[in-house]
Coordinates of C-alpha atoms in Angstrom, one line a residue:
X1 CA -2.6 -6.3 -14.2
X2 CA -3.4 -5.1 -17.7
X3 CA -1.9 -1.6 -17.4
X4 CA -1.1 0.9 -20.1
X5 CA 2.3 0.0 -21.5
X6 CA 2.3 -3.5 -19.9
X7 CA 0.1 -5.4 -22.3
X8 CA 2.8 -7.8 -23.4
X9 CA 3.7 -8.7 -19.8
X10 CA 0.0 -9.2 -19.1
X11 CA -0.3 -11.6 -22.1
X12 CA 2.8 -13.6 -21.2
X13 CA 1.4 -14.0 -17.6
X14 CA -2.0 -15.1 -18.9
X15 CA -0.3 -17.7 -21.2
X16 CA 1.9 -18.9 -18.3
X17 CA -1.2 -19.3 -16.1
X18 CA -3.2 -21.0 -18.8
X19 CA -0.5 -23.6 -19.4
X20 CA 0.0 -24.1 -15.6
X21 CA -3.7 -24.8 -15.3
X22 CA -3.6 -27.4 -18.2
X23 CA -0.2 -29.1 -17.6
X24 CA 0.0 -29.0 -13.8
X25 CA -3.8 -28.8 -13.1
X26 CA -3.0 -25.7 -11.0
X27 CA -5.8 -23.6 -9.5
X28 CA -5.6 -19.8 -9.9
X29 CA -6.3 -18.0 -6.6
X30 CA -7.1 -14.3 -6.5
X31 CA -7.6 -11.8 -3.6
X32 CA -11.3 -10.9 -4.1
X33 CA -14.3 -10.8 -6.4
X34 CA -13.2 -7.6 -8.2
X35 CA -10.1 -9.4 -9.3
X36 CA -12.0 -12.5 -10.2
X37 CA -14.5 -10.6 -12.4
X38 CA -11.7 -8.8 -14.3
X39 CA -9.7 -12.0 -14.9
X40 CA -10.3 -14.0 -18.1
X41 CA -9.3 -17.4 -16.6
X42 CA -11.4 -19.3 -14.1
X43 CA -10.2 -18.6 -10.6
X44 CA -11.0 -19.1 -6.9
X45 CA -11.4 -16.2 -4.4
X46 CA -9.3 -16.6 -1.2
X47 CA -9.2 -13.5 0.9
X48 CA -5.7 -13.0 2.4
X49 CA -5.9 -12.9 6.1
X50 CA -4.9 -10.1 8.4
X51 CA -1.6 -10.7 10.1
X52 CA -1.4 -11.2 13.9
X53 CA 0.8 -8.3 15.0
X54 CA -0.4 -7.9 18.7
X55 CA 3.2 -7.9 20.0
X56 CA 3.8 -4.6 18.1
X57 CA 0.9 -2.7 19.6
X58 CA 2.3 0.2 21.5
X59 CA 0.7 2.7 23.9
X60 CA 3.5 5.1 23.0
X61 CA 2.5 6.9 19.8
X62 CA 5.8 8.7 18.9
X63 CA 4.8 9.1 15.2
X64 CA 1.7 10.7 13.9
X65 CA 1.6 9.3 10.4
X66 CA 3.4 6.5 8.6
X67 CA 3.6 6.3 4.8
X68 CA 4.8 2.7 4.0
X69 CA 6.4 3.0 0.6
X70 CA 8.4 0.9 -1.7
X71 CA 9.4 4.1 -3.5
X72 CA 8.5 2.6 -6.8
X73 CA 7.0 4.5 -9.7
X74 CA 3.4 3.7 -8.9
X75 CA 3.5 5.7 -5.7
X76 CA 2.8 9.5 -5.8
X77 CA 6.0 10.3 -3.8
X78 CA 6.0 14.0 -4.5
X79 CA 2.5 14.3 -3.1
X80 CA 3.5 12.2 -0.1
X81 CA 6.6 14.5 0.5
X82 CA 4.4 17.6 0.1
X83 CA 1.9 16.2 2.6
X84 CA 4.8 15.4 5.1
X85 CA 6.1 19.0 4.7
X86 CA 2.6 20.4 5.4
X87 CA 2.2 18.1 8.4
X88 CA 5.6 19.2 9.7
X89 CA 4.7 22.9 9.4
X90 CA 1.7 22.2 11.7
X91 CA 3.7 20.3 14.3
X92 CA 3.0 16.7 13.3
X93 CA 5.6 14.0 12.9
X94 CA 5.5 11.8 9.8
X95 CA 7.7 9.0 8.4
X96 CA 8.2 7.5 5.0
X97 CA 9.7 4.0 4.7
X98 CA 11.7 2.7 1.7
X99 CA 15.0 2.9 0.1
X100 CA 15.8 6.6 -0.3
X101 CA 18.3 5.9 -3.1
X102 CA 15.5 4.8 -5.4
X103 CA 14.2 8.4 -5.6
X104 CA 15.2 10.8 -8.3
X105 CA 18.2 13.0 -7.4
X106 CA 16.2 16.2 -7.2
X107 CA 14.0 14.6 -4.4
X108 CA 17.1 13.2 -2.6
X109 CA 18.6 16.7 -2.6
X110 CA 15.7 18.0 -0.6
X111 CA 17.1 16.0 2.3
X112 CA 13.7 15.2 3.6
X113 CA 14.1 14.3 7.3
X114 CA 11.1 12.1 7.4
X115 CA 12.6 9.3 5.4
X116 CA 13.3 6.3 7.6
X117 CA 15.4 4.6 4.9
X118 CA 15.1 0.9 4.3
X119 CA 14.3 -0.8 7.7
X120 CA 13.9 -4.4 8.7
X121 CA 10.5 -6.0 9.0
X122 CA 10.7 -6.0 12.8
X123 CA 11.6 -2.2 12.8
X124 CA 8.8 -1.5 10.4
X125 CA 6.2 -3.2 12.6
X126 CA 7.6 -1.4 15.6
X127 CA 7.4 2.0 13.8
X128 CA 3.9 1.1 12.6
X129 CA 2.8 0.2 16.1
X130 CA 4.0 3.6 17.4
X131 CA 2.1 5.5 14.7
X132 CA -1.5 6.9 14.9
X133 CA -2.3 6.9 11.2
X134 CA -1.2 4.9 8.1
X135 CA -1.4 6.3 4.6
X136 CA -1.0 3.9 1.6
X137 CA -1.1 5.3 -1.9
X138 CA -0.7 3.9 -5.4
X139 CA -1.6 5.2 -8.9
X140 CA -2.6 1.6 -9.9
X141 CA -6.4 1.2 -9.9
X142 CA -6.5 -2.7 -9.9
X143 CA -3.9 -3.4 -7.3
X144 CA -4.9 -4.6 -3.9
X145 CA -2.7 -3.0 -1.3
X146 CA -1.3 -5.3 1.3
X147 CA 0.2 -3.0 3.9
X148 CA -3.2 -1.6 5.1
X149 CA -3.9 -5.0 6.7
X150 CA -0.9 -4.4 8.9
X151 CA -2.2 -1.0 10.1
X152 CA -5.7 -2.3 10.6
X153 CA -4.3 -5.3 12.6
X154 CA -2.6 -2.7 14.9
X155 CA -5.7 -0.6 15.3
X156 CA -4.4 2.4 13.3
X157 CA -6.6 4.7 11.3
X158 CA -5.8 3.8 7.7
X159 CA -6.2 6.1 4.6
X160 CA -5.6 4.5 1.2
X161 CA -6.1 4.9 -2.5
X162 CA -9.7 4.5 -3.5
X163 CA -10.2 1.6 -6.0
X164 CA -12.9 -1.0 -6.3
X165 CA -10.4 -3.7 -5.4
X166 CA -9.4 -2.0 -2.2
X167 CA -13.0 -1.1 -1.3
X168 CA -14.2 -4.6 -1.8
X169 CA -11.5 -6.1 0.4
X170 CA -11.2 -3.5 3.2
X171 CA -14.8 -2.2 3.2
X172 CA -15.5 0.2 6.2
X173 CA -12.1 -0.5 7.9
X174 CA -10.4 2.4 6.0
X175 CA -10.9 5.9 4.6
X176 CA -10.4 6.2 0.9
X177 CA -9.0 9.0 -1.2
X178 CA -9.4 9.6 -5.0
X179 CA -6.6 12.1 -5.2
X180 CA -3.8 13.6 -3.1
X181 CA -5.6 17.0 -3.0
X182 CA -6.4 17.8 0.6
X183 CA -4.5 14.8 1.9
X184 CA -2.8 16.7 4.7
X185 CA -6.1 18.0 6.1
X186 CA -7.6 14.5 5.9
X187 CA -4.6 13.0 7.8
X188 CA -4.8 15.8 10.5
X189 CA -8.4 15.0 11.0
X190 CA -7.6 11.3 11.4
X191 CA -4.8 12.1 13.9
X192 CA -7.1 14.2 16.1

């Protein structure tokens, strides 16, 4: 992804892919047509399938909303925490996945009770299956989010960052947000 401040990495990746195509006769596969159209090298579109997670579908919905996070810099973690605090005030339960130690100290000091910490894949799917709504946010505009596929596979209402890449892939299966403003209200409406 050709992001601000990442141009050198982008160029190195393009050179690597170009030589892989020539030397190894490799084919470049991308997620969808938005990615293909923005890519300078010839590529093939292969839509990543939705996972089969039927064994994790639960009738017990112990959690109202799950924010699956890597807690990397592209996630608006402060807005997510603020949303969780707002939901908690109104009696809703929310969880944020990810390694809490990756967060800045001032956020760690808040001692937010809704952080699950890093959990195994199996525990993550179980928690997801017990949730009503999934919210996936990123500041990147050209990144196709993967985790919404898991929520959609489990029948959850999914709210995610609006981008052309996400809209092309997920279509009407999700609700899209352009900013975190009013996110708590949108989540509450999805829960009800």
